[in-house]
Tab-separated table of C-alpha atoms and ligand atoms in Angstrom:
chain	number	residue	atom	x	y	z
A	217	MET	CA	120.744	107.991	108.620
A	218	GLY	CA	118.480	108.420	111.661
A	219	PRO	CA	117.348	111.491	113.581
A	220	THR	CA	120.187	113.947	114.353
A	221	PRO	CA	120.812	114.977	117.962
A	222	ARG	CA	121.576	118.613	118.827
A	223	PRO	CA	125.189	119.464	117.930
A	224	GLU	CA	125.835	120.900	121.435
A	225	LEU	CA	125.666	117.363	122.796
A	226	SER	CA	128.784	116.281	120.924
A	227	ARG	CA	130.815	118.148	123.590
A	228	LEU	CA	129.306	116.091	126.408
A	229	GLN	CA	129.941	112.717	127.972
A	230	PRO	CA	127.369	110.843	130.069
A	231	TYR	CA	127.840	111.355	133.827
A	232	VAL	CA	129.900	108.535	135.334
A	233	PRO	CA	128.521	107.757	138.798
A	234	GLY	CA	130.343	105.876	141.567
A	235	ARG	CA	130.136	102.137	140.899
A	236	PRO	CA	127.185	100.483	142.639
A	237	ILE	CA	127.928	97.844	145.323
A	238	ARG	CA	126.033	95.119	143.424
A	239	ASP	CA	128.069	95.762	140.276
A	240	VAL	CA	131.377	95.423	142.145
A	241	GLN	CA	130.166	92.319	144.008
A	242	GLU	CA	129.270	90.660	140.708
A	243	SER	CA	132.368	91.787	138.801
A	244	TYR	CA	134.867	90.748	141.470
A	245	GLY	CA	132.979	87.829	143.062
A	246	LEU	CA	132.864	89.572	146.452
A	247	THR	CA	130.303	89.529	149.247
A	248	GLN	CA	131.662	92.346	151.398
A	249	VAL	CA	131.995	95.635	149.549
A	250	VAL	CA	132.165	99.149	151.022
A	251	LYS	CA	131.161	102.088	148.873
A	252	LEU	CA	133.040	105.267	149.648
A	253	ALA	CA	132.481	106.741	146.209
A	254	SER	CA	129.359	108.917	146.160
A	255	ASN	CA	129.427	110.952	149.364
A	256	GLU	CA	126.375	109.247	150.819
A	257	ASN	CA	125.634	109.363	154.550
A	258	PRO	CA	126.931	106.067	155.989
A	259	LEU	CA	124.296	106.238	158.772
A	260	GLY	CA	121.540	106.078	156.155
A	261	PRO	CA	118.335	108.092	156.410
A	262	SER	CA	116.703	109.183	159.655
A	263	PRO	CA	114.231	106.572	160.991
A	264	LEU	CA	111.643	109.385	160.910
A	265	ALA	CA	112.167	109.728	157.157
A	266	VAL	CA	111.742	105.967	156.712
A	267	VAL	CA	108.481	105.923	158.679
A	268	ALA	CA	107.203	108.923	156.729
A	269	MET	CA	107.922	107.124	153.460
A	270	GLN	CA	106.190	103.972	154.688
A	271	GLU	CA	103.102	106.010	155.505
A	272	ALA	CA	103.223	107.705	152.104
A	273	LEU	CA	103.287	104.361	150.261
A	274	ALA	CA	99.509	103.956	150.564
A	275	SER	CA	99.053	107.142	148.498
A	276	ALA	CA	101.288	105.926	145.699
A	277	HIS	CA	98.368	106.121	143.232
A	278	LEU	CA	97.967	109.880	143.783
A	279	TYR	CA	100.117	112.389	141.959
A	280	PRO	CA	102.333	114.349	144.324
A	281	GLU	CA	101.644	117.987	145.101
A	282	ALA	CA	103.476	119.588	142.214
A	283	THR	CA	105.479	122.257	144.032
A	284	ALA	CA	106.042	120.339	147.309
A	285	PRO	CA	104.271	123.016	149.391
A	286	LEU	CA	104.676	121.265	152.739
A	287	VAL	CA	108.412	120.853	152.245
A	288	ARG	CA	108.719	124.456	151.123
A	289	THR	CA	106.769	125.629	154.163
A	290	ALA	CA	108.873	123.533	156.553
A	291	LEU	CA	112.087	124.867	155.021
A	292	ALA	CA	110.760	128.425	154.908
A	293	GLN	CA	109.937	128.279	158.627
A	294	ARG	CA	113.379	126.924	159.403
A	295	PHE	CA	115.092	129.674	157.433
A	296	GLY	CA	112.720	132.558	158.250
A	297	LEU	CA	111.772	133.110	154.604
A	298	ASP	CA	108.569	133.156	152.595
A	299	PRO	CA	107.925	129.767	150.841
A	300	ASP	CA	108.082	131.569	147.459
A	301	TRP	CA	111.837	131.813	147.963
A	302	LEU	CA	112.126	128.029	147.694
A	303	LEU	CA	112.063	125.699	144.737
A	304	VAL	CA	112.048	121.973	145.458
A	305	GLY	CA	113.394	119.653	142.792
A	306	ASN	CA	114.149	116.056	141.982
A	307	GLY	CA	117.613	116.412	143.535
A	308	SER	CA	119.606	119.617	143.374
A	309	ASP	CA	121.021	118.357	140.091
A	310	SER	CA	117.615	118.918	138.526
A	311	ILE	CA	117.660	122.532	139.736
A	312	ILE	CA	121.052	123.120	138.088
A	313	ARG	CA	119.448	121.790	134.917
A	314	LEU	CA	116.357	123.996	135.311
A	315	LEU	CA	118.462	127.111	135.851
A	316	CYS	CA	120.424	126.420	132.652
A	317	LEU	CA	117.230	125.678	130.760
A	318	ALA	CA	115.581	128.878	131.988
A	319	TYR	CA	118.520	131.295	131.766
A	320	VAL	CA	121.266	130.111	129.405
A	321	GLN	CA	121.062	130.811	125.683
A	322	PRO	CA	123.407	129.523	122.971
A	323	GLY	CA	126.638	131.538	123.041
A	324	ASP	CA	126.181	132.788	126.623
A	325	ARG	CA	129.253	132.674	128.828
A	326	VAL	CA	129.012	130.440	131.876
A	327	VAL	CA	131.880	130.405	134.381
A	328	VAL	CA	132.595	127.266	136.417
A	329	PRO	CA	135.383	126.114	138.753
A	330	GLY	CA	138.079	124.087	136.997
A	331	CYS	CA	137.758	120.970	139.137
A	332	SER	CA	134.262	120.682	140.514
A	333	PHE	CA	130.893	118.993	140.155
A	334	PRO	CA	130.441	118.212	136.428
A	335	SER	CA	126.748	119.130	136.155
A	336	TYR	CA	127.473	122.875	135.959
A	337	ARG	CA	129.531	122.418	132.815
A	338	ASN	CA	127.321	119.697	131.350
A	339	PHE	CA	123.991	121.487	131.669
A	340	ALA	CA	125.507	124.801	130.527
A	341	LEU	CA	126.929	123.080	127.433
A	342	THR	CA	123.563	121.460	126.790
A	343	SER	CA	122.098	124.963	126.575
A	344	GLY	CA	124.784	125.888	124.031
A	345	ALA	CA	126.878	128.015	126.401
A	346	GLU	CA	130.542	128.838	126.083
A	347	VAL	CA	131.872	127.373	129.332
A	348	ILE	CA	134.879	129.037	130.953
A	349	GLU	CA	136.684	126.887	133.519
A	350	VAL	CA	138.742	128.799	136.089
A	351	PRO	CA	141.508	126.606	137.587
A	352	LEU	CA	141.567	125.970	141.320
A	353	VAL	CA	144.429	127.365	143.384
A	354	ASP	CA	145.576	125.018	146.169
A	355	GLU	CA	142.458	122.915	145.508
A	356	ALA	CA	140.197	125.911	146.269
A	357	MET	CA	138.222	128.321	144.096
A	358	ASP	CA	139.916	131.616	143.406
A	359	LEU	CA	136.980	134.018	143.505
A	360	ARG	CA	139.059	136.959	142.233
A	361	GLN	CA	139.934	135.009	139.087
A	362	MET	CA	136.349	133.833	138.767
A	363	ALA	CA	135.150	137.453	138.941
A	364	VAL	CA	137.705	138.437	136.285
A	365	ALA	CA	136.547	135.572	134.044
A	366	SER	CA	132.910	136.498	134.464
A	367	LEU	CA	133.571	140.139	133.514
A	368	GLN	CA	135.730	139.473	130.449
A	369	GLY	CA	133.785	140.303	127.309
A	370	ALA	CA	130.034	140.022	127.706
A	371	PRO	CA	129.244	139.491	131.409
A	372	ALA	CA	128.702	135.833	132.228
A	373	ARG	CA	125.098	134.677	132.252
A	374	VAL	CA	125.785	132.330	135.157
A	375	VAL	CA	128.670	131.673	137.536
A	376	PHE	CA	128.625	128.400	139.438
A	377	LEU	CA	130.431	128.135	142.773
A	378	CYS	CA	130.537	125.089	145.024
A	379	ARG	CA	131.103	125.455	148.777
A	380	PRO	CA	132.468	123.092	150.058
A	381	ASN	CA	133.825	122.133	146.665
A	382	ASN	CA	133.253	118.637	145.339
A	383	PRO	CA	135.728	116.863	144.886
A	384	THR	CA	138.343	118.797	146.905
A	385	GLY	CA	136.321	119.715	150.026
A	386	ALA	CA	137.773	123.244	150.014
A	387	VAL	CA	135.846	126.391	150.959
A	388	PHE	CA	136.248	130.056	150.053
A	389	PRO	CA	136.189	132.756	152.750
A	390	GLU	CA	133.082	134.836	153.410
A	391	ASP	CA	134.833	138.150	152.727
A	392	ALA	CA	136.057	136.893	149.332
A	393	PHE	CA	132.496	135.899	148.495
A	394	ARG	CA	131.083	139.283	149.518
A	395	GLU	CA	133.709	140.977	147.373
A	396	PHE	CA	132.796	138.666	144.481
A	397	LEU	CA	129.093	139.521	144.792
A	398	ALA	CA	129.929	143.222	144.743
A	399	GLN	CA	131.981	142.826	141.543
A	400	VAL	CA	129.621	140.692	139.489
A	401	PRO	CA	126.835	142.593	137.682
A	402	PRO	CA	123.234	142.024	138.783
A	403	THR	CA	122.452	140.424	135.407
A	404	THR	CA	124.788	137.525	136.198
A	405	LEU	CA	123.194	134.675	138.093
A	406	VAL	CA	125.476	133.545	140.938
A	407	VAL	CA	124.696	129.955	141.894
A	408	VAL	CA	126.332	128.609	145.043
A	409	ASP	CA	125.993	124.859	145.364
A	410	GLU	CA	125.879	124.100	149.084
A	411	ALA	CA	125.217	120.358	148.840
A	412	TYR	CA	127.646	119.708	151.743
A	413	LYS	CA	126.889	122.829	153.802
A	414	GLU	CA	125.631	120.903	156.825
A	415	TYR	CA	129.081	119.321	157.251
A	416	ASP	CA	130.953	122.619	156.952
A	417	THR	CA	132.489	123.718	160.276
A	418	THR	CA	133.285	127.139	158.723
A	419	ALA	CA	129.830	127.778	157.243
A	420	PHE	CA	128.659	131.393	157.188
A	421	ASP	CA	125.165	132.815	156.845
A	422	SER	CA	124.772	132.721	153.063
A	423	LEU	CA	120.986	132.948	153.439
A	424	GLY	CA	121.413	136.395	154.937
A	425	LEU	CA	122.824	137.590	151.586
A	426	LEU	CA	119.758	136.640	149.540
A	427	GLN	CA	117.710	139.802	150.244
A	428	ALA	CA	120.481	142.137	149.120
A	429	HIS	CA	121.422	140.037	146.068
A	430	PRO	CA	118.439	139.126	143.867
A	431	ASN	CA	120.864	137.400	141.454
A	432	LEU	CA	122.024	134.901	144.102
A	433	VAL	CA	120.861	131.264	144.190
A	434	LEU	CA	121.772	128.766	146.923
A	435	LEU	CA	121.373	125.053	146.206
A	436	ARG	CA	120.970	122.411	148.901
A	437	THR	CA	120.047	118.755	148.980
A	438	PHE	CA	118.582	115.967	151.073
A	439	SER	CA	121.009	113.526	149.382
A	440	LYS	CA	123.995	114.096	151.631
A	441	ILE	CA	123.710	114.649	155.392
A	442	TYR	CA	119.993	113.743	155.339
A	443	GLY	CA	120.847	110.368	153.783
A	444	LEU	CA	118.194	110.453	151.045
A	445	GLY	CA	120.273	110.234	147.858
A	446	GLY	CA	118.216	107.300	146.584
A	447	VAL	CA	114.934	109.173	146.984
A	448	ARG	CA	115.880	112.307	144.988
A	449	ILE	CA	114.973	115.616	146.575
A	450	GLY	CA	116.884	118.883	146.771
A	451	TYR	CA	116.027	122.568	146.850
A	452	GLY	CA	117.098	126.020	145.877
A	453	LEU	CA	116.800	129.321	147.741
A	454	ALA	CA	116.553	132.605	145.836
A	455	HIS	CA	114.409	135.653	145.188
A	456	PRO	CA	110.986	134.448	143.894
A	457	ALA	CA	111.597	136.247	140.571
A	458	ILE	CA	114.480	133.825	139.887
A	459	TRP	CA	112.156	130.838	140.178
A	460	LYS	CA	109.367	132.142	137.944
A	461	PRO	CA	110.883	131.023	134.618
A	462	CYS	CA	112.103	127.788	136.253
A	463	LEU	CA	108.537	126.946	137.253
A	464	THR	CA	107.414	127.260	133.656
A	465	VAL	CA	110.026	124.830	132.308
A	466	ARG	CA	109.997	122.233	135.088
A	467	GLU	CA	108.366	118.830	134.829
A	468	PRO	CA	104.911	119.035	136.451
A	469	PHE	CA	105.449	116.239	139.013
A	470	ALA	CA	109.198	116.206	139.501
A	471	VAL	CA	109.234	115.324	143.211
A	472	SER	CA	107.504	112.119	144.276
A	473	ASN	CA	105.153	111.663	147.238
A	474	LEU	CA	107.784	109.499	148.894
A	475	ALA	CA	110.504	112.088	148.464
A	476	GLN	CA	108.349	114.870	149.890
A	477	ALA	CA	107.344	112.718	152.877
A	478	ALA	CA	110.958	111.668	153.449
A	479	ALA	CA	112.164	115.258	153.455
A	480	LEU	CA	109.564	116.256	156.054
A	481	GLY	CA	110.574	113.290	158.241
A	482	ALA	CA	114.254	114.148	157.861
A	483	LEU	CA	113.676	117.786	158.795
A	484	ALA	CA	112.039	116.660	162.038
A	485	ASP	CA	115.181	114.813	163.151
A	486	ASP	CA	117.947	117.266	164.016
A	487	GLY	CA	119.545	114.573	166.202
A	488	HIS	CA	120.294	112.493	163.117
A	489	VAL	CA	122.040	115.452	161.505
A	490	THR	CA	124.112	116.042	164.653
A	491	ARG	CA	125.128	112.370	164.852
A	492	SER	CA	125.993	112.348	161.159
A	493	ARG	CA	128.252	115.352	161.649
A	494	GLN	CA	129.963	113.697	164.635
A	495	VAL	CA	130.588	110.458	162.732
A	496	ASN	CA	131.994	112.517	159.867
A	497	GLU	CA	134.366	114.552	162.042
A	498	ALA	CA	135.712	111.406	163.762
A	499	GLY	CA	136.119	109.614	160.415
A	500	LYS	CA	137.860	112.625	158.921
A	501	LEU	CA	140.500	112.543	161.679
A	502	ALA	CA	141.003	108.787	161.264
A	503	LEU	CA	141.464	109.033	157.499
A	504	GLN	CA	143.786	112.012	157.766
A	505	ALA	CA	145.917	110.240	160.382
A	506	ALA	CA	146.164	107.178	158.122
A	507	CYS	CA	147.166	109.327	155.136
A	508	ALA	CA	149.850	111.030	157.217
A	509	GLU	CA	151.201	107.645	158.244
A	510	LEU	CA	151.317	106.559	154.604
A	511	GLY	CA	153.121	109.767	153.634
A	512	LEU	CA	150.212	110.929	151.451
A	513	THR	CA	148.906	114.461	151.141
A	514	TRP	CA	145.271	115.527	151.193
A	515	ALA	CA	143.285	118.733	150.847
A	516	PRO	CA	141.736	120.263	153.992
A	517	THR	CA	138.059	119.321	153.771
A	518	GLU	CA	134.817	120.791	155.091
A	519	ALA	CA	132.687	118.065	153.535
A	520	ASN	CA	132.074	114.324	154.008
A	521	PHE	CA	134.920	113.243	151.749
A	522	LEU	CA	138.683	113.525	151.526
A	523	PHE	CA	140.648	114.387	148.376
A	524	ILE	CA	143.871	112.390	148.567
A	525	ASP	CA	146.915	112.681	146.338
A	526	LEU	CA	148.428	109.213	145.991
A	527	GLY	CA	151.479	110.624	144.223
A	528	ARG	CA	151.191	108.033	141.436
A	529	GLN	CA	148.672	107.030	138.760
A	530	VAL	CA	145.437	105.991	140.473
A	531	GLY	CA	144.126	103.631	137.755
A	532	PRO	CA	145.898	100.454	138.959
A	533	ILE	CA	145.445	101.372	142.634
A	534	ASN	CA	141.741	101.934	142.106
A	535	GLU	CA	141.513	98.533	140.445
A	536	ALA	CA	143.385	96.937	143.356
A	537	LEU	CA	141.023	98.621	145.837
A	538	LEU	CA	138.047	97.253	143.910
A	539	THR	CA	139.405	93.704	144.041
A	540	ARG	CA	139.586	94.178	147.822
A	541	GLY	CA	135.975	95.362	147.932
A	542	VAL	CA	136.554	99.093	148.374
A	543	ILE	CA	134.939	101.551	145.963
A	544	VAL	CA	136.434	105.059	145.891
A	545	ARG	CA	136.275	107.743	143.223
A	546	PRO	CA	139.031	108.550	140.752
A	547	VAL	CA	138.795	112.220	139.747
A	548	GLY	CA	138.748	113.259	136.093
A	549	GLY	CA	141.663	115.538	135.142
A	550	ARG	CA	143.601	114.678	138.317
A	551	PRO	CA	145.321	111.384	137.496
A	552	THR	CA	147.048	110.940	140.878
A	553	CYS	CA	144.083	111.809	143.115
A	554	ILE	CA	141.130	109.979	144.576
A	555	ARG	CA	138.100	111.206	146.464
A	556	VAL	CA	137.086	109.029	149.386
A	557	THR	CA	133.780	109.419	151.172
A	558	ILE	CA	134.144	109.428	154.958
A	559	GLY	CA	132.353	106.310	156.147
A	560	LEU	CA	131.611	104.472	159.382
A	561	PRO	CA	134.673	103.601	161.497
A	562	GLU	CA	134.746	100.031	160.160
A	563	GLU	CA	134.401	101.206	156.544
A	564	ASN	CA	137.214	103.717	156.939
A	565	HIS	CA	139.294	100.981	158.538
A	566	LEU	CA	138.729	98.613	155.588
A	567	PHE	CA	139.767	101.343	153.163
A	568	ILE	CA	142.894	102.204	155.182
A	569	GLN	CA	143.897	98.551	155.523
A	570	ALA	CA	143.416	97.954	151.796
A	571	LEU	CA	145.357	101.074	150.826
A	572	GLN	CA	148.185	100.232	153.231
A	573	ALA	CA	148.459	96.719	151.790
A	574	ILE	CA	148.408	97.979	148.204
A	575	LEU	CA	150.970	100.733	148.728
A	576	SER	CA	153.317	98.534	150.770
A	577	SER	CA	153.227	95.777	148.116
A	578	GLY	CA	155.795	97.713	146.115
A	579	LEU	CA	153.812	97.041	142.938
A	580	TYR	CA	152.405	100.550	142.466
B	66	PMP	N1	126.069	119.263	143.921
B	66	PMP	C1	127.152	118.645	144.373
B	66	PMP	C2	128.356	119.433	144.706
B	66	PMP	C3	127.143	117.248	144.525
B	66	PMP	O1	128.240	116.628	144.950
B	66	PMP	C4	125.972	116.523	144.192
B	66	PMP	C5	125.885	115.035	144.301
B	66	PMP	N2	127.019	114.310	144.171
B	66	PMP	C6	124.885	117.232	143.734
B	66	PMP	C7	124.949	118.606	143.611
B	66	PMP	C8	123.626	116.564	143.304
B	66	PMP	O2	122.879	116.200	144.395
B	66	PMP	P1	121.402	115.675	144.261
B	66	PMP	O3	121.459	114.269	144.726
B	66	PMP	O4	120.608	116.565	145.161
B	66	PMP	O5	120.976	115.804	142.832
């Protein structure tokens, strides 16, 4: 018998990412493959981010500045905050992990949405938490039920919310969120994952709530609208006292030179963000129109993906899409639904054509 892993880990499965393009090309003998599976920006990164990374390459031998001070300062200026309110991490995923490492003890209650980004549950379980999943209602979070769940028994240590929610794209209203914050005790950390905020046409000023709520954390990322998922950089906004224990448990050099340079380049290019939003809105309409034509239903989305109910088991349809070079994302626990990232017009078209052909074949 070899070394024994921690028993908490027996409740976890490794994260299953969207299949890489190369993998699908090799498996299915294809040259043209579109990936609409991981909510990446189909326009790629800003050219300013690319140039900034090229310039940073010559300093690859130097360790990065540990706390990414230039990125924090740039973000702080943008948001009118002191840089101490920002923590920059190796993707926002790493900040979810840090928060669980710093705050969650074995047996603590952690409340998460029933169908959402799996890292909340996974990192909470890794810390030995009892994870309470509150089901979605009409594909959206029910903040009243989440407040009830977080107040049952010992108050929850952490509540994770996701706005817009991955994978459904749904948002909760500002007044419901304010009510939620008023109900939850100040000892409960409220983490709102805003990875898709820049796409949200209904976004409200969540930053404005930070001063009054020292238990509130907002998470954002450069992986989505800024097109830097492959570089790994995200950040959190919260009262500096929240970050203190996180700083003690973080890896010393979590964010590379390249990632820090890329983020600064990306922040200097608001035009790229605007174009990305426009491409997304146009693609959203095209995909929704195609779904309507196919008689499929979808959830209203404020993100860069669409949650579609195919009304039948997705396994064989997903396989058929892969053989036609289209990678989408089946959703765990929802056997008839897929999540499709909104792509470029031609990518959306390929997906629609493939889906039309598959559904009209009468085989599924
Ligand atoms: N939160 C949500 C809701 C996400 O969808 C993702 C990425 N799929 C992340 C966090 C992680 O993003 P990052 O690349 O910054 O780690």
